[in-house]
Short mmCIF file of C-alpha atoms and ligand atoms in Angstrom, two decimals:
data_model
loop_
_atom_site.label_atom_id
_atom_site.label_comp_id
_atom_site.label_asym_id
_atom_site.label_seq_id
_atom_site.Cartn_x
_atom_site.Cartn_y
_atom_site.Cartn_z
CA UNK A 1 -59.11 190.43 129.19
CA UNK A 2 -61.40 188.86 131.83
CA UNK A 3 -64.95 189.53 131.72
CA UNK A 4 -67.50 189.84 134.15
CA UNK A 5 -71.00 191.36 135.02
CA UNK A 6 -70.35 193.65 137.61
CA UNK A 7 -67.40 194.88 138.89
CA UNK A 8 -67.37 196.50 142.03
CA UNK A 9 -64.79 199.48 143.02
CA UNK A 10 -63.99 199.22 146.73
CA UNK A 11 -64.23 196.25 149.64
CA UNK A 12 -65.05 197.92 152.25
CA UNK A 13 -68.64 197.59 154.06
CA UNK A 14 -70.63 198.98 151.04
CA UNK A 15 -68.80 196.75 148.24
CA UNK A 16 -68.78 193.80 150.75
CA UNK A 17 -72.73 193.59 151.56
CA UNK A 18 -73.53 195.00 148.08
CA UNK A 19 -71.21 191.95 146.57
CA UNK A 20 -72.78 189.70 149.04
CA UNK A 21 -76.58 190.61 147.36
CA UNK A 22 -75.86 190.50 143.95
CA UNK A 23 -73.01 187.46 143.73
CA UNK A 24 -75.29 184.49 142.90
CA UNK A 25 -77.28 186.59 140.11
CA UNK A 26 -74.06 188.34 138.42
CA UNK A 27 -70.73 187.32 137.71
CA UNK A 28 -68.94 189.73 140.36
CA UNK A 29 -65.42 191.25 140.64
CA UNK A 30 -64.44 193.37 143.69
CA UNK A 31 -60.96 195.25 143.36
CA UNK A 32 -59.77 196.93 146.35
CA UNK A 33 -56.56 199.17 145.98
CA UNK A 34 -55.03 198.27 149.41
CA UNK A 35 -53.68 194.64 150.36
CA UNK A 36 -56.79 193.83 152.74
CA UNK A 37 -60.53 195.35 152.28
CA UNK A 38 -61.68 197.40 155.02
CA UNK A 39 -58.26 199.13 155.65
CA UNK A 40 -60.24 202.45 155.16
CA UNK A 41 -62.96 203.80 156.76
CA UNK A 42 -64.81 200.31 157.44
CA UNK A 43 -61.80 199.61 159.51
CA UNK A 44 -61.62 202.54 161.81
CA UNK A 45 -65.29 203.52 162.88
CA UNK A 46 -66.53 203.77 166.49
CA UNK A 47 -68.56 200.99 166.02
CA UNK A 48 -71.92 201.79 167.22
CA UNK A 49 -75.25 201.39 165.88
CA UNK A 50 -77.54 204.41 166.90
CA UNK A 51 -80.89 204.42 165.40
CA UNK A 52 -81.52 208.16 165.52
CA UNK A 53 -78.31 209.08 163.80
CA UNK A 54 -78.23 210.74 160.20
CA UNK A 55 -81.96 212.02 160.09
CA UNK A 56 -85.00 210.41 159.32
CA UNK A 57 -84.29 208.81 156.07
CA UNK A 58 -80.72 207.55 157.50
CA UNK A 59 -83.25 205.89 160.28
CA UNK A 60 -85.11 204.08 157.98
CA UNK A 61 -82.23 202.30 156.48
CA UNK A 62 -80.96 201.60 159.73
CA UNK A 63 -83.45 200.19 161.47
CA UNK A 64 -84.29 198.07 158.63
CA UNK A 65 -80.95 196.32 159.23
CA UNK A 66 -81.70 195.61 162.48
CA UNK A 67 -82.66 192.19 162.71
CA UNK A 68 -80.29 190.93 160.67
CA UNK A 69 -77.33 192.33 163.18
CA UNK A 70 -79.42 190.94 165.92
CA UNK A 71 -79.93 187.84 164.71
CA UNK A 72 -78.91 186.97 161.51
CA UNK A 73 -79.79 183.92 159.37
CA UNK A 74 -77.74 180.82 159.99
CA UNK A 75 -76.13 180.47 156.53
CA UNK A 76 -74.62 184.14 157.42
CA UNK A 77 -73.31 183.86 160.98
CA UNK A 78 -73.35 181.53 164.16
CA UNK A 79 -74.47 184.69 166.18
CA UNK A 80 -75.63 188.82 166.17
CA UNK A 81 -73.62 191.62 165.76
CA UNK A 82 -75.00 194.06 168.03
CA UNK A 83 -74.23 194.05 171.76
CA UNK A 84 -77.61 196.62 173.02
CA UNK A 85 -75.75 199.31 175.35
CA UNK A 86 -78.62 202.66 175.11
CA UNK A 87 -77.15 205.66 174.65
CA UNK A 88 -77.49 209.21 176.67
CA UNK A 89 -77.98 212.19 174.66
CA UNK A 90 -76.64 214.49 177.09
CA UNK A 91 -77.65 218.15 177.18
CA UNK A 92 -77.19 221.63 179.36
CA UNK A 93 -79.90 222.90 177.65
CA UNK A 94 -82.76 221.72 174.91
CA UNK A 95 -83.35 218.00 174.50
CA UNK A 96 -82.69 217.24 170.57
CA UNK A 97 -85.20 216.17 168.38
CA UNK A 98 -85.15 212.50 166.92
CA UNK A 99 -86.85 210.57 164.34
CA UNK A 100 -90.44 209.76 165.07
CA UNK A 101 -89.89 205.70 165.17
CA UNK A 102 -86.54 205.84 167.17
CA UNK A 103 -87.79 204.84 170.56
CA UNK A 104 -86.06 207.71 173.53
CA UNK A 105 -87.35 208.64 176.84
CA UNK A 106 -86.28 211.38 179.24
CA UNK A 107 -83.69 211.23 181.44
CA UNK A 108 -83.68 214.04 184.45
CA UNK A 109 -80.83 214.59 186.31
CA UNK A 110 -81.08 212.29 189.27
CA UNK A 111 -81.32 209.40 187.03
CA UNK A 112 -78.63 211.00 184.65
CA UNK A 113 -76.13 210.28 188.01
CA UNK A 114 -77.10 207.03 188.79
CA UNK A 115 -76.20 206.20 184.70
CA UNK A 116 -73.28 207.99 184.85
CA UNK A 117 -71.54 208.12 187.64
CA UNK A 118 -69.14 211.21 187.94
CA UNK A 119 -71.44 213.11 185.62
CA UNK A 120 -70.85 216.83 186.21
CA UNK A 121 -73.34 219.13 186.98
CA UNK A 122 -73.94 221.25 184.46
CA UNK A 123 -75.52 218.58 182.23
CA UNK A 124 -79.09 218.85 183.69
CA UNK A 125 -80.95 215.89 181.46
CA UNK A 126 -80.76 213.57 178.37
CA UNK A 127 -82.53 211.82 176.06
CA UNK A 128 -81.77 207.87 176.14
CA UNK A 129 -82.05 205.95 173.49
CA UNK A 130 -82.06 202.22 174.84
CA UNK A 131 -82.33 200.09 170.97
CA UNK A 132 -78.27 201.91 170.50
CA UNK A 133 -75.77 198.81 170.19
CA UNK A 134 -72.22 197.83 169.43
CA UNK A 135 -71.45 196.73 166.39
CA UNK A 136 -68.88 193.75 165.45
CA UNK A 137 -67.69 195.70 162.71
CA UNK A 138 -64.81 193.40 161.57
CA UNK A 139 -66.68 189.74 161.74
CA UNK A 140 -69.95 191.71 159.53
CA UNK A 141 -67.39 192.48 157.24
CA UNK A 142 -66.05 188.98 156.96
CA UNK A 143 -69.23 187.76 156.80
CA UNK A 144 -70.31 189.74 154.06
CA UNK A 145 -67.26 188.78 152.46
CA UNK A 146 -67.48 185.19 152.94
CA UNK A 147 -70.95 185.31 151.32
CA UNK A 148 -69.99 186.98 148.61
CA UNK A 149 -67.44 184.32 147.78
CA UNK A 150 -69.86 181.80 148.68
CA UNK A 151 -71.84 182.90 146.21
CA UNK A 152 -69.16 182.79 143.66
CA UNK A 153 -67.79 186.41 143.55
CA UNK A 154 -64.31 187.03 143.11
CA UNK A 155 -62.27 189.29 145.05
CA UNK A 156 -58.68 191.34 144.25
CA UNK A 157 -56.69 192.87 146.13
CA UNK A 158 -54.16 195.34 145.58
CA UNK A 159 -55.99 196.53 142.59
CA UNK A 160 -56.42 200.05 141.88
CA UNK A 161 -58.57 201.11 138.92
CA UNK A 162 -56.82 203.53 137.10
CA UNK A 163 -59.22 204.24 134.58
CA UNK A 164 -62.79 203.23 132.49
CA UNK A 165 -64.00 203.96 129.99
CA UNK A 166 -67.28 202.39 128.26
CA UNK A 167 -67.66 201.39 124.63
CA UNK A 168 -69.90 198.88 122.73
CA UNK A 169 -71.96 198.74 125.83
CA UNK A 170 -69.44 197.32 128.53
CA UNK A 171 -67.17 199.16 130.38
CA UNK A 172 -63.09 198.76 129.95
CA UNK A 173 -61.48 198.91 133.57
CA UNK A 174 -57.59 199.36 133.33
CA UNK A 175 -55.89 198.57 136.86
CA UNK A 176 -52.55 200.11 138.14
CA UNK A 177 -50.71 197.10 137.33
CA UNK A 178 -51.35 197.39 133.47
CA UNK A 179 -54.29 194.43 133.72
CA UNK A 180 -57.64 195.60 131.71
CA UNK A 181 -60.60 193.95 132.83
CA UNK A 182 -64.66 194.47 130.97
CA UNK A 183 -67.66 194.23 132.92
CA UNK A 184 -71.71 195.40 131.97
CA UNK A 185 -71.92 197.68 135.06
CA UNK A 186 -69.39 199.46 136.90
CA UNK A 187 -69.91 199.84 140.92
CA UNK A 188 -68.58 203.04 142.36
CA UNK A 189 -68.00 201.59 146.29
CA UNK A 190 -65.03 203.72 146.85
CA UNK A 191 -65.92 205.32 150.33
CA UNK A 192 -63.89 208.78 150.23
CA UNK A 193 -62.39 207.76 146.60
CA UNK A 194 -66.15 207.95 145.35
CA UNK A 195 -65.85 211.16 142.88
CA UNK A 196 -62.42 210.21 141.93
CA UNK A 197 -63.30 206.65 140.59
CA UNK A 198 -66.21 208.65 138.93
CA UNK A 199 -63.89 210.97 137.49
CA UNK A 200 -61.68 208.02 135.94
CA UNK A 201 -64.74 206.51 134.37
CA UNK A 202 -65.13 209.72 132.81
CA UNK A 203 -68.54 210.16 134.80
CA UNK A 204 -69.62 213.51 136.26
CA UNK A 205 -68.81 213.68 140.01
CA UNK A 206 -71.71 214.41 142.85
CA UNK A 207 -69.27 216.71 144.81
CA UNK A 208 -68.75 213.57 147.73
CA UNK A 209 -66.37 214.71 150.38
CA UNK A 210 -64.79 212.90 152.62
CA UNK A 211 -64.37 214.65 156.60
CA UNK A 212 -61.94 213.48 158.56
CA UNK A 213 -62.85 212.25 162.36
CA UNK A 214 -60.59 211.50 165.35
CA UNK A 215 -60.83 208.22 167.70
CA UNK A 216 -59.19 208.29 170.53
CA UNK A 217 -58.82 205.23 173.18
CA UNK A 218 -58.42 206.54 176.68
CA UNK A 219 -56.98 204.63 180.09
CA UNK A 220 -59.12 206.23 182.54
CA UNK A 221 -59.24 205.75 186.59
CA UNK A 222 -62.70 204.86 186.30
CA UNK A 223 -63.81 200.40 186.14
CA UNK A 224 -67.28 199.34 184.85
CA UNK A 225 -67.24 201.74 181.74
CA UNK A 226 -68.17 198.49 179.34
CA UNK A 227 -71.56 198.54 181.21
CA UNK A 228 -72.52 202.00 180.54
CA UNK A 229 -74.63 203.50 178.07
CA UNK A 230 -72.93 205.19 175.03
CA UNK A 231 -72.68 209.40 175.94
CA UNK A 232 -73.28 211.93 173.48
CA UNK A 233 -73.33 215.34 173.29
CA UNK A 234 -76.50 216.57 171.77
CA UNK A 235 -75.26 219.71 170.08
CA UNK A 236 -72.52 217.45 168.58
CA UNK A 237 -69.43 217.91 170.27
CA UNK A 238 -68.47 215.08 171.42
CA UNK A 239 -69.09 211.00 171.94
CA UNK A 240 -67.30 208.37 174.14
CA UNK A 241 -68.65 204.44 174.87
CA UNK A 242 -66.83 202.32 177.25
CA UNK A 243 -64.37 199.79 175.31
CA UNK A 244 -62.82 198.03 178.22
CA UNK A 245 -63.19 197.97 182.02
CA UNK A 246 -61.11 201.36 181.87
CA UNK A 247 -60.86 202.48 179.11
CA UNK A 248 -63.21 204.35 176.45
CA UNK A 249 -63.33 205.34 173.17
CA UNK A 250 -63.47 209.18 172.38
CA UNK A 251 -64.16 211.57 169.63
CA UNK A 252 -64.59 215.42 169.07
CA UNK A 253 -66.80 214.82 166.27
CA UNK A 254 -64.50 216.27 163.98
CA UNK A 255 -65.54 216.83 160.76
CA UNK A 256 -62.93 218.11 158.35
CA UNK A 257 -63.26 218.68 155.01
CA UNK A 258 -60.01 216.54 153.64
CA UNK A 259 -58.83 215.28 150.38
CA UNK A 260 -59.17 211.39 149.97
CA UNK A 261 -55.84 209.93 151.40
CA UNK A 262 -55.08 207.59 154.61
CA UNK A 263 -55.84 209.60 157.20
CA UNK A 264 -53.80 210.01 160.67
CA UNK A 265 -55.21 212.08 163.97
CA UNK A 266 -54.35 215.79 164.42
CA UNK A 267 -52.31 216.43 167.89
CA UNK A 268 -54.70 219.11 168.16
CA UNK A 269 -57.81 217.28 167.48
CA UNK A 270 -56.75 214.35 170.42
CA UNK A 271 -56.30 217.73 172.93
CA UNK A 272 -59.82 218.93 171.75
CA UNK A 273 -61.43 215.51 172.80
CA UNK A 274 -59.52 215.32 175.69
CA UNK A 275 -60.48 218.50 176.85
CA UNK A 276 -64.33 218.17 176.39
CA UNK A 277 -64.30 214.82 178.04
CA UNK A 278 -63.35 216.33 181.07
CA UNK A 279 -65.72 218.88 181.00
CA UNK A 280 -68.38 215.75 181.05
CA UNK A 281 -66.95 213.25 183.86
CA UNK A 282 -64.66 213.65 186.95
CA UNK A 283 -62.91 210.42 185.79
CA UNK A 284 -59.21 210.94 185.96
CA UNK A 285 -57.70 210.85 182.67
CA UNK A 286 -54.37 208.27 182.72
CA UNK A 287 -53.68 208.30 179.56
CA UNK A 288 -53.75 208.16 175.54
CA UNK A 289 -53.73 204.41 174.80
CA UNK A 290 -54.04 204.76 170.82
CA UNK A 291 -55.71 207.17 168.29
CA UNK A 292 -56.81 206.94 165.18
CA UNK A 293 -59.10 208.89 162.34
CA UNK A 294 -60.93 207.75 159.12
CA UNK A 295 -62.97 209.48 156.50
CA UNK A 296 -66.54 210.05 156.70
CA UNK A 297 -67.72 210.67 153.06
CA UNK A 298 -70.99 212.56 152.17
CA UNK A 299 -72.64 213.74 149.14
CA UNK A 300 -74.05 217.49 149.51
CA UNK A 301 -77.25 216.77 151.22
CA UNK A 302 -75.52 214.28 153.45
CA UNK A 303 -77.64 211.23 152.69
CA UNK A 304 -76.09 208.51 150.83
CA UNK A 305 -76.36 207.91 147.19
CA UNK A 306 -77.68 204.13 145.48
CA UNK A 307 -78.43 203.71 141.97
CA UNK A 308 -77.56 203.73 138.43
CA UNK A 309 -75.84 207.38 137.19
CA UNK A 310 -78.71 209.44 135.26
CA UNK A 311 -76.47 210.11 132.71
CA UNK A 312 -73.42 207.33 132.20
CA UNK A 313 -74.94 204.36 131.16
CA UNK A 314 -73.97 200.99 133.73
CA UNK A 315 -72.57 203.14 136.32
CA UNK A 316 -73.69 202.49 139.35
CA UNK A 317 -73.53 204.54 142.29
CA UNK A 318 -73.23 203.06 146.27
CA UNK A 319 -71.09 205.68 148.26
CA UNK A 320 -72.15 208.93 150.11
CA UNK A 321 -72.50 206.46 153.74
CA UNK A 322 -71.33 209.37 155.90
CA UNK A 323 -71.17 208.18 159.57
CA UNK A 324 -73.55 205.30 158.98
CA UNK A 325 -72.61 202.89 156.72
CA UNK A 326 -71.96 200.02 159.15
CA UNK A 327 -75.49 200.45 160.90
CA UNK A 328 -76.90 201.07 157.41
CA UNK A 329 -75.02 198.22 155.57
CA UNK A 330 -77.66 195.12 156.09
CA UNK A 331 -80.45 196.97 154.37
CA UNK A 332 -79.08 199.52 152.50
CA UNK A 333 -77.16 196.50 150.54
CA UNK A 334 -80.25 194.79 149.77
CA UNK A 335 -81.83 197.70 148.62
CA UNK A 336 -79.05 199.03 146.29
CA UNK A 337 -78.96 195.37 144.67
CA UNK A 338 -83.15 195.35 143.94
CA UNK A 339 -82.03 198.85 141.81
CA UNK A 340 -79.05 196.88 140.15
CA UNK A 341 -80.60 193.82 139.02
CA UNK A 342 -83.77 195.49 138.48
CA UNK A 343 -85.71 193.11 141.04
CA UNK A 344 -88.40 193.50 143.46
CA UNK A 345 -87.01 194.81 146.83
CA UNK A 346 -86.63 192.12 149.87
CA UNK A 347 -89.37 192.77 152.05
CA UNK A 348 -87.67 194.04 154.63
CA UNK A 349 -86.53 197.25 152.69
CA UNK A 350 -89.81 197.47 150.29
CA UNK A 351 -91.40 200.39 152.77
CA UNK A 352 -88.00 202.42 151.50
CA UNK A 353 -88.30 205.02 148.78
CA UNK A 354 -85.09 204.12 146.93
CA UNK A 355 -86.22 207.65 144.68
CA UNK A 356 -84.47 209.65 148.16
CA UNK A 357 -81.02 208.04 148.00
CA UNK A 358 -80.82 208.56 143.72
CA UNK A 359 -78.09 209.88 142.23
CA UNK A 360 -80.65 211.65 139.77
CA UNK A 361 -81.50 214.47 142.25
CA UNK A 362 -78.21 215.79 141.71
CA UNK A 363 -78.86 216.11 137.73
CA UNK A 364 -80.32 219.55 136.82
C1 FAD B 1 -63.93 207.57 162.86
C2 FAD B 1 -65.16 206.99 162.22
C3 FAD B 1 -66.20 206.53 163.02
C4 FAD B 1 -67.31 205.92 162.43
N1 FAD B 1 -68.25 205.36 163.24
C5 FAD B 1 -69.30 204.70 162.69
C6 FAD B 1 -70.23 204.02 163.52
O1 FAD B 1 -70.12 204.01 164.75
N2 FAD B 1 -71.27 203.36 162.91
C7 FAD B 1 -71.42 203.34 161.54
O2 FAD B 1 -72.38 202.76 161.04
N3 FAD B 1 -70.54 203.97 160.74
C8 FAD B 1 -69.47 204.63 161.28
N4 FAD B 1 -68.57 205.26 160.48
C9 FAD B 1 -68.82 205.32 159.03
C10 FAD B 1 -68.43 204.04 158.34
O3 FAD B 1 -67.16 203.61 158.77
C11 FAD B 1 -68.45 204.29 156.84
O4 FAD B 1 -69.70 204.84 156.44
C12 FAD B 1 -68.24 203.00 156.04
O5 FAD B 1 -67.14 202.29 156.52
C13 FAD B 1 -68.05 203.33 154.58
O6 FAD B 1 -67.77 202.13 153.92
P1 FAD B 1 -67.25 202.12 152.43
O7 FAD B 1 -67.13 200.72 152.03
O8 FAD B 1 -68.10 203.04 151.64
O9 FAD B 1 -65.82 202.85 152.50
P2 FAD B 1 -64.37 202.25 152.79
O10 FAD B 1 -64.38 201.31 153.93
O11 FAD B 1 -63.44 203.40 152.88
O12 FAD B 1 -64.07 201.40 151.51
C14 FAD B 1 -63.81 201.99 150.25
C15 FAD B 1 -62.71 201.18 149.62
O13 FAD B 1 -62.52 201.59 148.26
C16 FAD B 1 -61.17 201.39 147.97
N5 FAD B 1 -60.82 202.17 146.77
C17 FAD B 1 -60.80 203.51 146.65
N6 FAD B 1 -60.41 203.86 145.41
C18 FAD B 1 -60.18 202.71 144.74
C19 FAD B 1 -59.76 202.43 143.40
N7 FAD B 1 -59.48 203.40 142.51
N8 FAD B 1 -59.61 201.12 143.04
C20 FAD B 1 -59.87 200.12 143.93
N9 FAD B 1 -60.29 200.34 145.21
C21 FAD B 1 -60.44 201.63 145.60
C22 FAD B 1 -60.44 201.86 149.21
O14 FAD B 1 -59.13 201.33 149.29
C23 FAD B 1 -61.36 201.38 150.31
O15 FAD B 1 -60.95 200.15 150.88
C24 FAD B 1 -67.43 205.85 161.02
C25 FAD B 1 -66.39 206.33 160.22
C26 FAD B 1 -65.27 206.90 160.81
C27 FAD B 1 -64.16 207.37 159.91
#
């Protein structure tokens, strides 16, 4: 049976940049069920980093992992991550509220036209939030990845834990193949398979549930959409960004409750986004390109969960990242690791209360 320090359940973005942290202090497995890491919900987001998004705490995180997306440290990557778009908050009615240290400013109507051309007229103002960015989603992930090997982890694929159990202090991970594997601490980094992996370690779940939401890619007869600002809806009903000249990327902000599986769009949830796109922009719709959905996982109070399990000894919990774990993934991973090894935090994540994000304010 091979043994290791930590073994780490899931390679998507959390077990990547967690991996990444801890490789060159502890001997680190990650096994991923599916033949690549990401295939899940790392590999299907919308790929935008939005400081005001998930509340205040969420912010924190977020825009603590700012500069390494902007401008990251050579040994990591030749360039940033984030390509700075802004994004409209777009509203008929009250402008929403947004963490005190996200930067916005007002945006009346006439200004709201010249932004967006096409706009219709019954969305009178916005806020705009100008630090909101793309995110390179799938070279962060490599990099994190190709850290974490640097560093010496170890990484398997097709590799579904089955089942752990803990005795004599270390825990006993059989995978689906048959193969047991021991390791001191168990990492729960299973996105929307967060309470089941819990559930095979014999550890009591925190009720995470995974939502389903729908991407859709658009052709529209509309060029110049890459320039423009991200548009959102501020009573949360919808969000597009420009992808190519002319075309966009869409949701409904869906948010259905669905058991963890590999999730495909709803007919009905692509004619819902089509329908409230239109009732933003006069820009003919030419048609559906490609459409997607992923699971968005949160714990009950929606912010996401880092630390050792109050009650099952070496199990650690990093899951709960909701629609934020790519934004979040820079600091959040360096601040999950300081609670694993036990070490200071890095400075850039030391202002964080890491007591909001425990798994303990579940226990009763
Ligand atoms: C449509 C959509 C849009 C989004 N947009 C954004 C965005 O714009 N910005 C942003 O920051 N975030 C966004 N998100 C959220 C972001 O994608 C997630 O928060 C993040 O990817 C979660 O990463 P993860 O590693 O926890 O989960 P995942 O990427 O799902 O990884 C978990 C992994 O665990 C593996 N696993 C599960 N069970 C087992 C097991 N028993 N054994 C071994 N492996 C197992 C799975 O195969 C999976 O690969 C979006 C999500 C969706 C779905």
């Amino acid at each position: 049976m091979e043994n290791f320090d930590v073994i780490i359940v899931g390679g998507g973005i959390a077990g990547a940049s967690l991996g990444a942290e801890i490789a060159a202090e502890r001997r680190t497995l990650i096994v991923e069920a599916e033949d690549q890491c990401g295939y899940h919900a790392t590999g299907r987001s919308a790929a935008f980093y939005l400081e005001s998004y998930g509340g205040a705490e969420v912010a924190k995180i977020t825009l603590a992992s700012r500069e390494l997306l902007m401008d990251p440290p050579e040994d990591f990557a030749d360039e940033g991550f984030l390509r700075v778009r802004g994004d409209l908050h777009l509203t008929t009615d009250e402008l929403p509220l947004l963490p005190a240290d996200v930067d916005a400013r007002i945006v009346e109507r006439a200004e709201l036209e010249r932004m967006i051309p096409g706009i219709r007229p019954q969305w009178r103002r916005a806020l705009f939030e100008p630090g909101c960015a793309d995110i390179e989603v799938a070279r962060l992930h490599a990099a994190f990845l190709a850290q974490f090997r640097r560093r010496g982890g170890a990484i398997a694929t097709r590799a579904r834990l089955r089942s752990a159990s803990r005795t004599g202090g270390a825990w006993q991970v059989l995978l689906d193949d048959g193969s047991s594997l021991s390791s001191s601490v168990l990492v729960d980094a299973a996105g929307a398979w967060a309470d089941s992996v819990a559930a095979a370690a014999g550890v009591e779940t925190l009720g995470i549930t995974p939502k389903r939401r729908t991407m859709v890619q658009l052709r529209v007869g509309r060029r110049g959409l890459r320039q423009l600002p991200l548009v959102d809806a501020a009573d949360g009903t919808f969000y597009f960004k420009g992808e190519g000249d002319n075309t966009i990327w869409l949701s409904p902000h869906d948010e259905i409750d669905t058991d963890p599986c590999d999730a495909a769009p709803e007919e009905m949830d692509v004619a819902l986004a089509i329908d409230r796109f239109q009732q933003v922009v006069d820009w003919p719709v030419e048609r559906v390109e490609r459409s997607w959905a992923g699971l968005r996982s949160f714990a009950p109070d929606r912010l996401p969960v880092y630390g050792f399990d109050a009650d099952a000894p070496g199990f650690f919990w990093c899951a709960g990242q909701g629609g934020f774990g790519i934004q979040t993934s820079a600091a959040a991973a360096k601040l999950a690791a300081s609670l694993l090894l036990g070490a200071y935090p890095h400075p850039s994540v030391a202002h964080i209360d890491p007591s909001v994000f425990s798994p303990a304010r579940f226990s009763s």
